[in-house]
XYZ file of C-alpha atoms in Angstrom:
722
model
C -29.086 -50.417 -23.726
C -32.259 -51.426 -25.615
C -33.153 -49.620 -28.827
C -36.275 -49.586 -30.910
C -35.990 -50.602 -34.576
C -34.328 -47.798 -36.499
C -32.610 -46.282 -33.479
C -28.879 -45.628 -33.717
C -26.955 -48.863 -33.253
C -25.791 -49.340 -29.719
C -22.144 -49.559 -28.788
C -20.684 -50.420 -25.418
C -20.817 -46.905 -24.078
C -17.229 -45.695 -23.879
C -15.987 -49.268 -23.448
C -12.696 -48.466 -25.141
C -10.809 -45.548 -26.646
C -11.872 -44.740 -30.199
C -9.978 -42.761 -32.812
C -12.295 -40.324 -34.570
C -12.540 -36.726 -35.789
C -13.824 -33.363 -34.600
C -17.443 -32.458 -35.496
C -16.677 -28.891 -36.517
C -14.633 -27.315 -39.337
C -13.162 -28.732 -42.531
C -9.816 -29.561 -40.936
C -11.623 -32.560 -39.451
C -8.909 -32.795 -36.805
C -8.069 -36.241 -35.534
C -8.887 -36.918 -31.887
C -9.293 -39.876 -29.575
C -12.300 -40.358 -27.335
C -11.508 -42.325 -24.214
C -13.767 -43.501 -21.394
C -14.565 -40.899 -18.769
C -16.558 -40.659 -15.581
C -18.369 -37.644 -17.024
C -22.085 -37.985 -17.723
C -21.396 -38.221 -21.481
C -19.023 -41.156 -20.943
C -16.023 -39.870 -22.910
C -13.377 -37.197 -22.980
C -11.134 -35.924 -25.754
C -7.419 -36.698 -25.783
C -4.790 -35.875 -28.374
C -4.353 -38.078 -31.416
C -0.873 -37.084 -32.465
C -0.628 -39.540 -35.330
C -3.242 -37.926 -37.552
C -1.260 -35.866 -40.071
C -3.558 -32.850 -40.440
C -3.586 -31.506 -36.884
C -0.887 -33.718 -35.303
C -2.715 -33.698 -31.980
C -3.518 -29.994 -31.796
C -7.136 -29.046 -31.094
C -8.942 -25.768 -30.629
C -11.324 -25.076 -27.753
C -14.323 -26.177 -29.802
C -12.777 -29.565 -30.475
C -11.700 -30.056 -26.863
C -15.186 -29.289 -25.542
C -17.138 -31.168 -28.232
C -18.220 -33.992 -25.852
C -20.349 -31.454 -23.970
C -22.789 -31.646 -26.885
C -23.417 -35.313 -26.100
C -25.100 -34.405 -22.825
C -28.845 -34.959 -22.621
C -29.058 -31.584 -20.891
C -28.260 -29.646 -24.075
C -29.639 -31.795 -26.896
C -32.871 -33.302 -28.134
C -33.718 -36.730 -26.739
C -37.133 -37.427 -28.215
C -39.360 -36.395 -31.136
C -41.517 -33.285 -30.875
C -44.794 -32.634 -32.688
C -46.684 -29.344 -32.820
C -50.149 -29.902 -31.347
C -52.998 -28.165 -33.188
C -54.868 -27.410 -29.968
C -51.978 -25.693 -28.177
C -49.733 -24.658 -31.071
C -46.773 -25.892 -29.062
C -44.128 -28.505 -29.756
C -44.766 -31.414 -27.417
C -43.227 -34.913 -26.991
C -44.394 -37.647 -29.347
C -43.516 -41.213 -30.201
C -41.275 -41.960 -33.140
C -44.123 -43.664 -34.974
C -46.359 -40.628 -34.650
C -43.584 -38.225 -35.623
C -42.512 -40.198 -38.683
C -46.117 -40.669 -39.771
C -46.664 -36.911 -39.494
C -43.582 -36.164 -41.590
C -44.433 -38.695 -44.269
C -48.016 -37.478 -44.499
C -46.972 -33.820 -44.487
C -44.591 -34.350 -47.397
C -47.012 -36.604 -49.283
C -49.961 -34.243 -48.822
C -47.942 -31.311 -50.106
C -46.873 -33.325 -53.125
C -50.431 -34.446 -53.871
C -51.849 -30.954 -53.590
C -49.177 -28.946 -55.365
C -46.852 -31.302 -57.244
C -43.404 -32.716 -56.422
C -41.543 -29.397 -56.698
C -43.723 -27.968 -53.936
C -41.683 -30.140 -51.570
C -38.214 -28.838 -50.706
C -35.221 -30.464 -49.044
C -32.489 -28.438 -47.348
C -29.323 -30.124 -46.106
C -26.140 -29.184 -44.323
C -22.391 -29.090 -44.844
C -21.921 -30.970 -41.584
C -23.728 -34.092 -42.792
C -21.501 -37.081 -43.520
C -21.002 -38.240 -47.094
C -23.407 -41.084 -46.446
C -26.135 -38.729 -45.206
C -25.597 -36.227 -48.022
C -25.808 -39.021 -50.571
C -28.932 -40.549 -49.042
C -30.627 -37.164 -48.696
C -30.041 -36.308 -52.354
C -31.301 -39.718 -53.426
C -34.345 -39.390 -51.160
C -35.245 -36.012 -52.653
C -34.944 -37.108 -56.266
C -36.202 -40.690 -56.062
C -38.746 -40.770 -53.235
C -40.066 -37.209 -53.398
C -39.335 -36.629 -57.080
C -38.413 -33.018 -56.359
C -35.779 -30.824 -57.953
C -35.909 -28.489 -54.951
C -32.876 -29.550 -52.941
C -29.840 -27.551 -51.894
C -27.791 -27.091 -48.730
C -26.067 -24.516 -46.582
C -22.715 -25.407 -48.132
C -23.829 -23.134 -50.967
C -22.991 -20.357 -48.490
C -19.511 -21.814 -47.879
C -17.243 -22.183 -50.922
C -19.507 -22.308 -53.963
C -17.761 -19.343 -55.597
C -14.384 -21.023 -55.274
C -15.881 -24.258 -56.592
C -17.256 -22.486 -59.660
C -13.932 -20.763 -60.310
C -12.093 -24.066 -59.864
C -14.355 -25.668 -62.449
C -13.896 -22.834 -64.953
C -10.117 -22.753 -64.665
C -9.096 -26.327 -63.885
C -12.098 -28.456 -64.877
C -12.350 -29.894 -61.357
C -13.130 -28.562 -57.907
C -11.349 -29.791 -54.807
C -10.728 -27.279 -52.042
C -6.985 -27.848 -51.814
C -5.372 -29.647 -54.749
C -2.508 -30.566 -52.430
C -2.127 -31.714 -48.804
C -2.198 -28.985 -46.175
C 1.341 -29.979 -45.181
C 2.599 -28.558 -48.502
C 1.717 -25.055 -47.287
C 4.597 -25.043 -44.819
C 7.034 -26.090 -47.557
C 6.262 -23.450 -50.159
C 8.066 -20.105 -50.441
C 5.230 -17.578 -50.199
C 1.529 -17.709 -49.369
C -1.032 -15.034 -50.176
C -3.900 -15.701 -47.780
C -7.032 -13.874 -48.914
C -9.996 -13.304 -46.608
C -9.177 -15.948 -44.026
C -8.686 -15.485 -40.293
C -7.171 -18.934 -39.904
C -6.006 -18.259 -36.342
C -9.632 -18.093 -35.179
C -11.518 -20.221 -37.685
C -9.053 -23.156 -37.911
C -6.493 -22.637 -35.139
C -4.641 -25.979 -35.544
C -3.882 -25.040 -39.167
C -2.018 -21.897 -38.112
C 1.050 -24.029 -37.412
C 1.529 -24.504 -41.164
C 1.885 -20.752 -41.626
C 4.188 -20.561 -38.607
C 6.348 -23.357 -40.022
C 6.349 -21.607 -43.403
C 7.849 -18.472 -41.889
C 10.272 -20.403 -39.678
C 11.613 -22.033 -42.863
C 12.173 -18.634 -44.471
C 8.900 -18.389 -46.398
C 6.783 -15.248 -46.558
C 3.157 -14.703 -45.611
C 0.917 -12.031 -47.135
C -2.547 -11.608 -45.594
C -5.340 -9.779 -47.416
C -8.101 -8.715 -45.028
C -9.889 -5.434 -44.235
C -9.215 -6.141 -40.556
C -5.960 -6.694 -38.729
C -6.899 -10.107 -37.378
C -4.878 -12.525 -35.277
C -3.831 -14.117 -38.551
C -2.806 -10.798 -40.095
C -0.593 -10.168 -37.060
C 1.495 -13.170 -38.151
C 2.037 -11.807 -41.672
C 5.131 -10.310 -43.260
C 2.747 -8.038 -45.167
C -0.867 -7.154 -44.424
C -2.964 -5.590 -47.184
C -6.261 -4.130 -45.934
C -8.520 -3.503 -48.936
C -11.927 -1.933 -48.728
C -14.519 -4.759 -48.483
C -15.757 -5.835 -51.878
C -12.610 -4.832 -53.775
C -10.592 -8.062 -53.667
C -11.194 -8.506 -57.407
C -9.558 -5.174 -58.215
C -6.646 -6.028 -55.922
C -5.965 -9.332 -57.675
C -6.179 -7.650 -61.067
C -3.766 -4.952 -59.949
C -1.245 -7.576 -58.894
C -1.599 -9.344 -62.231
C -1.057 -5.999 -63.995
C 2.237 -5.653 -62.141
C 3.247 -9.202 -63.112
C 2.899 -8.227 -66.755
C 4.368 -4.744 -66.428
C 7.429 -6.001 -64.558
C 8.025 -8.906 -66.949
C 7.351 -11.567 -64.316
C 4.900 -13.715 -66.296
C 6.012 -17.312 -66.872
C 5.551 -17.333 -70.627
C 6.828 -20.899 -71.051
C 4.282 -22.284 -68.581
C 1.520 -20.156 -70.073
C 2.230 -21.425 -73.597
C 2.588 -25.061 -72.558
C -0.191 -25.534 -70.027
C -2.868 -22.831 -70.408
C -5.292 -21.182 -72.818
C -6.910 -17.728 -72.863
C -3.940 -15.672 -71.661
C -4.257 -12.849 -74.169
C -7.794 -11.954 -73.071
C -7.032 -12.249 -69.354
C -3.884 -10.145 -69.748
C -5.793 -7.420 -71.585
C -8.423 -7.314 -68.813
C -5.742 -7.028 -66.137
C -3.905 -4.243 -67.943
C -6.983 -2.031 -67.543
C -6.356 -2.128 -63.754
C -3.182 -0.099 -63.311
C -1.751 0.289 -59.790
C -2.911 3.849 -59.119
C -6.479 2.974 -60.145
C -6.380 -0.087 -57.910
C -5.157 2.049 -55.014
C -8.149 4.369 -55.473
C -10.570 1.431 -55.569
C -9.107 -0.684 -52.762
C -7.316 1.782 -50.506
C -4.160 -0.361 -50.691
C -1.153 1.870 -51.462
C 0.815 1.172 -54.633
C 4.035 0.389 -52.689
C 2.133 -2.368 -50.882
C 1.006 -3.823 -54.191
C 4.556 -3.781 -55.537
C 5.970 -5.334 -52.381
C 3.356 -8.103 -52.473
C 4.100 -9.049 -56.063
C 7.821 -8.974 -55.383
C 7.470 -11.373 -52.456
C 5.180 -13.674 -54.430
C 7.255 -13.809 -57.607
C 10.699 -13.889 -55.993
C 9.853 -17.127 -54.164
C 10.698 -20.332 -56.003
C 7.276 -21.735 -55.117
C 4.144 -19.898 -54.038
C 0.446 -20.376 -53.298
C -2.741 -18.349 -53.097
C -5.297 -19.548 -50.562
C -8.751 -17.975 -50.364
C -11.614 -18.282 -47.917
C -14.972 -16.649 -47.411
C -13.716 -13.054 -47.669
C -13.389 -12.904 -51.462
C -15.850 -15.725 -52.075
C -18.996 -14.508 -50.282
C -19.556 -11.702 -52.764
C -21.899 -11.163 -55.680
C -18.777 -11.362 -57.848
C -17.101 -14.103 -55.851
C -16.532 -16.462 -58.787
C -14.770 -13.755 -60.803
C -12.781 -12.683 -57.730
C -11.455 -16.169 -57.129
C -10.864 -16.455 -60.859
C -8.630 -13.385 -60.735
C -6.494 -14.951 -58.014
C -6.292 -18.161 -60.054
C -5.186 -16.090 -63.067
C -2.368 -14.679 -60.924
C -1.211 -18.228 -60.118
C -1.401 -19.323 -63.744
C 0.389 -16.264 -65.099
C 3.315 -16.839 -62.754
C 3.453 -20.606 -63.333
C 2.283 -21.257 -59.772
C -0.124 -24.103 -60.564
C 0.114 -27.696 -61.671
C 3.464 -28.287 -60.022
C 4.626 -29.311 -56.538
C 4.452 -26.805 -53.677
C 2.601 -24.220 -55.753
C -0.978 -23.517 -56.714
C -4.344 -22.070 -55.816
C -6.461 -23.551 -53.042
C -9.638 -22.798 -51.126
C -9.895 -23.254 -47.365
C -13.246 -25.020 -47.049
C -15.244 -23.930 -44.012
C -17.793 -26.522 -42.903
C -16.827 -29.976 -41.686
C -18.021 -31.730 -44.830
C -18.453 -28.741 -47.099
C -16.380 -30.588 -49.715
C -18.015 -34.015 -49.642
C -21.452 -32.591 -48.944
C -21.721 -31.103 -52.412
C -19.927 -33.923 -54.232
C -22.615 -36.513 -53.667
C -26.012 -35.026 -54.297
C -27.169 -32.325 -51.862
C -26.446 -29.521 -54.312
C -29.261 -28.435 -56.640
C -27.391 -29.215 -59.849
C -25.249 -32.218 -58.943
C -25.426 -35.985 -58.713
C -23.046 -38.254 -56.773
C -19.428 -38.213 -57.852
C -19.634 -34.515 -58.731
C -21.632 -35.379 -61.831
C -23.789 -32.689 -63.415
C -27.510 -33.285 -63.127
C -28.166 -32.075 -66.674
C -25.625 -34.488 -68.223
C -27.490 -37.433 -69.851
C -24.589 -39.831 -69.291
C -24.377 -38.854 -65.611
C -28.110 -39.319 -65.165
C -27.961 -42.729 -66.823
C -25.097 -43.930 -64.638
C -26.605 -42.817 -61.322
C -30.100 -43.946 -62.288
C -28.625 -47.356 -63.027
C -27.164 -47.584 -59.535
C -30.457 -46.425 -58.051
C -32.558 -48.746 -60.184
C -34.763 -46.013 -61.654
C -35.465 -44.601 -65.101
C -33.077 -41.713 -65.908
C -36.028 -39.743 -67.274
C -37.679 -39.970 -63.863
C -34.924 -37.933 -62.230
C -35.853 -34.257 -61.896
C -33.632 -31.558 -63.358
C -31.620 -28.892 -61.518
C -33.478 -26.904 -58.859
C -33.085 -23.641 -57.004
C -29.913 -22.630 -55.192
C -29.964 -22.340 -51.392
C -31.093 -18.754 -50.973
C -33.508 -18.974 -53.884
C -35.009 -22.124 -52.384
C -35.429 -20.463 -48.984
C -36.902 -17.373 -50.641
C -39.511 -19.572 -52.392
C -40.782 -21.111 -49.131
C -44.472 -20.554 -48.579
C -44.923 -19.776 -52.270
C -43.964 -22.338 -54.886
C -42.355 -24.503 -52.178
C -44.967 -25.352 -49.544
C -43.343 -28.122 -47.508
C -39.741 -28.545 -46.366
C -37.604 -31.324 -44.907
C -34.506 -29.788 -43.319
C -31.488 -31.680 -41.960
C -28.524 -30.231 -40.095
C -28.950 -26.529 -40.870
C -30.170 -23.404 -39.092
C -31.023 -20.888 -41.841
C -33.031 -18.667 -39.514
C -29.619 -17.498 -38.243
C -27.243 -18.345 -41.088
C -29.089 -17.117 -44.196
C -28.748 -13.571 -45.518
C -31.728 -11.254 -45.084
C -32.556 -13.539 -42.190
C -35.742 -11.805 -41.005
C -37.231 -12.370 -44.446
C -36.153 -16.023 -44.410
C -37.709 -16.393 -40.964
C -41.002 -15.122 -42.361
C -40.710 -17.575 -45.280
C -40.148 -20.473 -42.881
C -43.168 -19.439 -40.830
C -45.339 -19.337 -43.973
C -44.768 -22.993 -44.890
C -47.667 -25.430 -44.886
C -45.367 -28.031 -43.338
C -41.841 -27.995 -41.891
C -39.922 -30.995 -40.538
C -36.464 -30.606 -39.016
C -33.969 -33.309 -38.088
C -31.266 -31.981 -35.786
C -29.209 -32.677 -32.702
C -30.449 -29.596 -30.820
C -33.563 -27.458 -30.845
C -32.120 -24.754 -33.082
C -33.959 -21.514 -33.810
C -35.158 -23.044 -37.091
C -36.236 -26.309 -35.436
C -38.309 -24.306 -32.959
C -40.564 -23.268 -35.891
C -41.115 -26.817 -37.144
C -44.268 -28.903 -37.175
C -42.178 -31.990 -36.389
C -38.688 -32.160 -34.858
C -36.721 -35.403 -35.140
C -33.811 -35.880 -32.702
C -30.825 -37.420 -34.448
C -27.480 -38.882 -33.426
C -24.283 -36.897 -33.733
C -20.582 -37.262 -34.484
C -19.511 -39.512 -31.577
C -22.641 -41.662 -31.711
C -22.514 -42.848 -35.324
C -20.016 -43.920 -37.955
C -19.585 -42.229 -41.323
C -17.152 -40.488 -43.640
C -16.423 -36.850 -44.320
C -14.072 -35.212 -46.807
C -11.780 -32.562 -45.376
C -10.461 -29.412 -47.032
C -7.619 -31.363 -48.694
C -9.950 -33.863 -50.385
C -8.936 -36.489 -47.804
C -11.829 -38.865 -47.094
C -11.749 -39.719 -43.384
C -13.776 -41.936 -41.053
C -15.626 -40.766 -37.969
C -16.317 -43.699 -35.668
C -19.077 -44.227 -33.139
C -17.696 -44.168 -29.598
C -20.831 -44.042 -27.427
C -24.506 -44.847 -27.658
C -26.948 -41.972 -28.189
C -29.666 -41.369 -25.619
C -32.547 -43.847 -25.833
C -34.954 -42.904 -28.591
C -32.477 -40.895 -30.671
C -32.045 -42.223 -34.215
C -29.540 -41.594 -36.963
C -30.362 -39.471 -40.015
C -29.959 -42.595 -42.160
C -32.518 -44.424 -40.029
C -34.880 -41.467 -40.394
C -34.581 -41.520 -44.181
C -35.019 -45.299 -44.176
C -38.261 -45.013 -42.196
C -39.629 -42.107 -44.245
C -38.808 -43.825 -47.548
C -40.645 -46.947 -46.395
C -43.703 -44.916 -45.469
C -43.625 -43.254 -48.873
C -43.477 -46.526 -50.798
C -39.743 -47.336 -50.974
C -39.119 -50.357 -48.763
C -35.643 -50.844 -50.258
C -32.863 -48.583 -51.378
C -32.352 -46.558 -48.211
C -30.337 -48.675 -45.766
C -29.610 -47.393 -42.278
C -26.153 -48.995 -42.176
C -23.583 -46.311 -43.122
C -21.062 -48.699 -44.667
C -23.766 -50.132 -46.896
C -24.664 -46.605 -47.978
C -20.993 -45.794 -48.592
C -20.579 -48.848 -50.791
C -23.492 -47.664 -52.919
C -22.013 -44.147 -52.989
C -18.778 -45.666 -54.304
C -20.630 -47.292 -57.172
C -22.567 -44.122 -57.938
C -19.384 -42.009 -57.945
C -17.378 -44.458 -60.080
C -16.049 -42.775 -63.193
C -17.142 -39.327 -62.039
C -14.860 -36.370 -61.282
C -15.036 -37.158 -57.548
C -14.449 -40.891 -57.872
C -14.595 -42.656 -54.491
C -14.967 -46.167 -55.910
C -11.540 -47.337 -54.705
C -12.066 -46.033 -51.157
C -13.323 -48.330 -48.405
C -13.741 -47.994 -44.656
C -10.823 -50.387 -44.249
C -8.529 -48.316 -46.449
C -9.448 -45.094 -44.680
C -8.648 -46.649 -41.301
C -5.353 -48.112 -42.483
C -4.124 -45.025 -44.349
C -5.383 -42.139 -42.165
C -7.701 -41.130 -44.972
C -7.655 -41.505 -48.746
C -7.492 -38.613 -51.218
C -9.994 -38.605 -54.063
C -10.119 -39.264 -56.952
C -9.393 -42.893 -56.193
C -10.838 -45.229 -58.829
C -11.489 -48.879 -58.080
C -10.138 -51.742 -60.207
C -12.194 -52.619 -63.261
C -13.985 -55.518 -61.572
C -14.796 -56.472 -58.017
C -13.270 -59.505 -56.369
C -14.921 -62.912 -56.173
C -16.494 -62.223 -52.798
C -18.483 -59.246 -54.041
C -18.074 -55.500 -54.224
C -17.080 -54.776 -50.630
C -14.567 -57.619 -50.406
C -13.210 -56.986 -53.880
C -12.508 -53.308 -53.295
C -11.003 -54.003 -49.891
C -8.703 -56.568 -51.449
C -7.534 -54.056 -54.046
C -5.761 -51.726 -51.640
C -2.819 -51.198 -53.976
C -4.903 -50.677 -57.122
C -4.880 -46.876 -56.854
C -3.026 -44.844 -54.237
C -5.463 -41.941 -54.173
C -4.517 -38.480 -55.409
C -2.958 -36.174 -52.809
C -1.799 -33.724 -55.508
C -3.897 -32.809 -58.509
C -2.916 -31.339 -61.895
C 0.798 -32.229 -61.825
C 0.647 -33.690 -65.339
C -2.520 -32.195 -66.774
C -5.527 -30.198 -65.693
C -8.975 -31.799 -65.680
C -10.127 -30.037 -68.845
C -10.786 -31.655 -72.210
C -7.386 -30.564 -73.577
C -5.524 -30.856 -70.262
C -4.811 -27.119 -70.144
C -5.885 -24.659 -67.483
C -8.130 -21.850 -68.680
C -7.538 -18.181 -68.006
C -10.892 -16.426 -67.594
C -10.856 -12.675 -68.317
C -12.514 -10.734 -65.497
C -12.877 -7.053 -64.626
C -13.642 -5.263 -61.392
C -17.198 -4.179 -60.685
C -18.713 -2.603 -57.572
C -20.455 -4.519 -54.839
C -24.172 -4.993 -55.311
C -24.706 -2.311 -52.680
C -22.237 0.547 -52.261
C -22.330 3.159 -49.467
C -24.361 6.320 -49.984
C -25.548 9.263 -47.911
C -28.190 7.187 -46.098
C -26.021 4.092 -45.565
C -22.433 5.427 -45.531
C -20.561 2.545 -43.858
C -19.604 -0.945 -45.049
C -20.471 -4.014 -42.979
C -18.500 -7.238 -43.211
C -19.212 -10.387 -41.203
C -17.307 -13.423 -40.001
C -16.532 -15.823 -37.195
C -14.852 -15.669 -33.796
C -12.612 -18.239 -32.160
C -15.035 -19.780 -29.658
C -18.212 -20.017 -31.727
C -19.064 -21.860 -34.911
C -21.464 -21.119 -37.786
C -24.996 -20.342 -36.529
C -23.910 -21.171 -32.972
C -26.648 -23.776 -32.563
C -24.138 -26.163 -30.997
C -21.364 -23.989 -29.585
C -23.778 -21.642 -27.807
C -24.755 -24.659 -25.699
C -21.202 -25.182 -24.363
C -20.533 -23.160 -21.203
C -16.777 -22.787 -21.697
C -17.248 -21.437 -25.226
C -19.955 -19.023 -24.136
C -17.732 -17.657 -21.413
C -15.071 -16.897 -24.010
C -17.521 -15.434 -26.568
C -20.783 -14.588 -24.805
C -22.498 -12.550 -27.498
C -22.394 -10.438 -30.640
C -20.537 -7.155 -31.005
C -19.847 -4.395 -33.501
C -16.156 -3.811 -34.156
C -15.479 -0.255 -35.333
C -12.541 2.128 -35.678
C -12.004 4.902 -33.074
C -12.589 7.576 -35.736
C -16.045 6.204 -36.467
C -16.738 5.751 -32.764
C -15.834 9.413 -32.161
C -18.190 10.583 -34.911
C -20.992 8.556 -33.337
C -20.122 9.493 -29.768
C -19.914 5.797 -28.963
C -17.989 4.444 -25.983
C -16.671 0.904 -25.594
C -19.580 -1.417 -24.866
C -22.260 1.069 -25.852
C -25.174 -0.523 -27.719
C -24.955 0.253 -31.418
C -27.593 -0.264 -34.067
C -26.414 -1.415 -37.473
C -29.132 -0.657 -40.011
C -29.396 -1.702 -43.659
C -32.172 -1.682 -46.224
C -33.208 -5.098 -44.872
C -33.369 -4.554 -41.158
C -31.698 -3.561 -37.906
C -29.410 -5.409 -35.511
C -28.082 -4.226 -32.154
C -24.873 -5.200 -30.330
C -22.241 -3.617 -28.054
C -19.442 -1.515 -29.524
C -15.944 -2.970 -29.630
C -13.594 -0.135 -30.557
C -10.372 -1.129 -32.292
C -7.743 0.243 -34.648
C -7.630 -3.206 -36.266
C -10.403 -2.303 -38.701
C -10.722 0.296 -41.443
C -12.520 3.557 -40.464
C -15.075 3.033 -43.258
C -15.973 -0.517 -42.162
C -17.654 -2.304 -39.255
C -17.486 -6.017 -38.488
C -20.024 -8.315 -36.819
C -19.803 -12.046 -36.065
C -22.852 -13.995 -37.271
C -23.236 -16.723 -34.613
C -26.206 -15.336 -32.690
C -29.959 -15.111 -33.106
C -32.192 -12.425 -31.631
C -31.522 -8.666 -31.682
C -27.814 -9.213 -32.438
C -28.391 -11.385 -35.509
C -25.902 -10.028 -38.045
C -27.616 -11.700 -40.992
C -30.729 -9.613 -40.419
C -28.968 -6.873 -42.369
C -26.788 -8.770 -44.892
C -27.487 -8.646 -48.610
C -28.810 -11.693 -50.518
C -27.508 -10.380 -53.861
C -26.291 -13.502 -55.697
C -23.193 -14.273 -57.720
C -24.501 -15.037 -61.235
C -22.434 -18.233 -61.528
C -22.173 -19.733 -58.032
C -25.404 -18.265 -56.602
C -23.430 -17.286 -53.506
C -25.029 -14.444 -51.493
C -23.022 -11.313 -50.745
C -22.500 -11.868 -47.019
C -19.187 -10.033 -46.895
C -20.189 -6.513 -47.906
C -23.287 -4.339 -47.647
C -24.073 -0.695 -47.003
C -25.238 0.215 -43.485
C -25.559 3.126 -41.143
C -24.391 2.853 -37.555
C -26.068 4.755 -34.751
C -26.373 4.761 -30.988
C -29.115 2.365 -29.976
C -29.883 3.824 -26.574
C -30.986 1.678 -23.648
């Protein structure tokens, strides 16, 4: 198949079976693509040897090849014509020229920070790295962030404060089934990561206990030995109440605390102000449930706390996660095998995506952008003056909120904020107010439909690159088929744009070449990938970072030298076993206290809304809503509410309900269930249009992580009529 220069490299379409990974969540399940008579050329078969999912796949993974079809994806560039105002087909040369000129003109007229870059947690490490470098070197802008800010930034900030290092899970997922008790907070694993549910099943089969904290009785909560259903926005009080009981019942591990932590006295004092009866009044969780939970957790020889978006997507998410970490530290459940705190990352490369430069305040290797030594190291790899690198920019929501004002032009890759951002109608208006918008994506998402230029890019099965799963395991996705003619990779797009903007070198389109540069840029940083190569990943089913390289490369150069040093460092499956990543090697307790949500119910908005995902859709739905089998299983949005609330409203099953907040109104059918609290309604956030849940969500930001408060806001619910 012929390709123009810069197109995705051709492979023999489905000529042989290829081991690769799912394009969706952070499990990054292993799968094999084998030749098929289908129009996309491949089908998914089990890959039982990959240790994370051991062959199991959810419906999204099984149906992922449907996205390769030319019927559902972009196959050529689109440019908005001034005379018609419509997006119409264009050549690659015209489209790239328009993007380069749009970005350059904005920069000339308003300065470099008038140009923004917005990335995605689904981009490979190579793309995330190149995008961050492009923003800071070619555009000279500080205004870059990504939708992974909406994923686990609160947990990352809490990790950094307590442990000095952020990696979603500091241990392999397989350790979960071998511990004695798991407290799972705000995660519906059965629907968001179905293949991972087996670890909780195996935990219980081995005699371990499972405690699920969730305001809804989800499919995951049904598997639990104990389900605690707190009022949304009160997870912080719940964690503090449990820590109070640890102290009051004499269950603190004083030897561990003295030997491996600092700050206990202050954290203990803060917890003691949250006695069980007060916590019951705040959370709605009865005191006997609190006592039973702490008994199960402390009686087990080993135990873990795992959090997800529930406690994290709050305006106090960093403190909330910190409280759960304090519980682990106080009971000695950290820094030793089969115990600890971990975060279940959501997006496919939510971990690696922020480690290597997409995030507003970070450089590759998880280096801080305001650290002079970090700037000097990365600038040396990039061949630029450290003083030329811009400083930290706006966080994701703040960047989107600035569109059309201080930020006048935007390059967006792999994200759909028109659906996924909080206060989405406002963000839609900000996107529409831009002087120039360019979007690179696989499909014509709702955000791409607003663009001045749309660039069609290759996807998971059509290109090679690495991602980093929720365990910190760096894995390799391999190209299995050729993309449609005219589709290019994101790396090729950045290569072509950089050349047009004066950078002929420094932005290769070959992913392994980019990865080798990423390794050098990350060397010596907290997320050190320098000892990881494509060859090692393939041979070892992934390599856990940090994995430093030997001091010097081999005689045949960097790539050959690192590949020849396979035994130099084994990678780090388990962190913190000897010391934490702080200056003194001790974990830090951080004293925290409960505070209300940014928006509590009142007479006008008396109900709480919480949002989340369903089994057969993913994130903004831009991809999964194009797969027929998934749409049949989950055809549209809904409002889950308790029968008592439904009776007060006079709402029948399926009746259209309006959910109204201070930011807007969304409408979806009623789904009446006793699996939710009477004071709470739930909506999935995968759809655009009238049922867009994020129209009403609150953009109130956590002061540390800058995470918006997706998980709780005040609403009123009313019959919508016909």
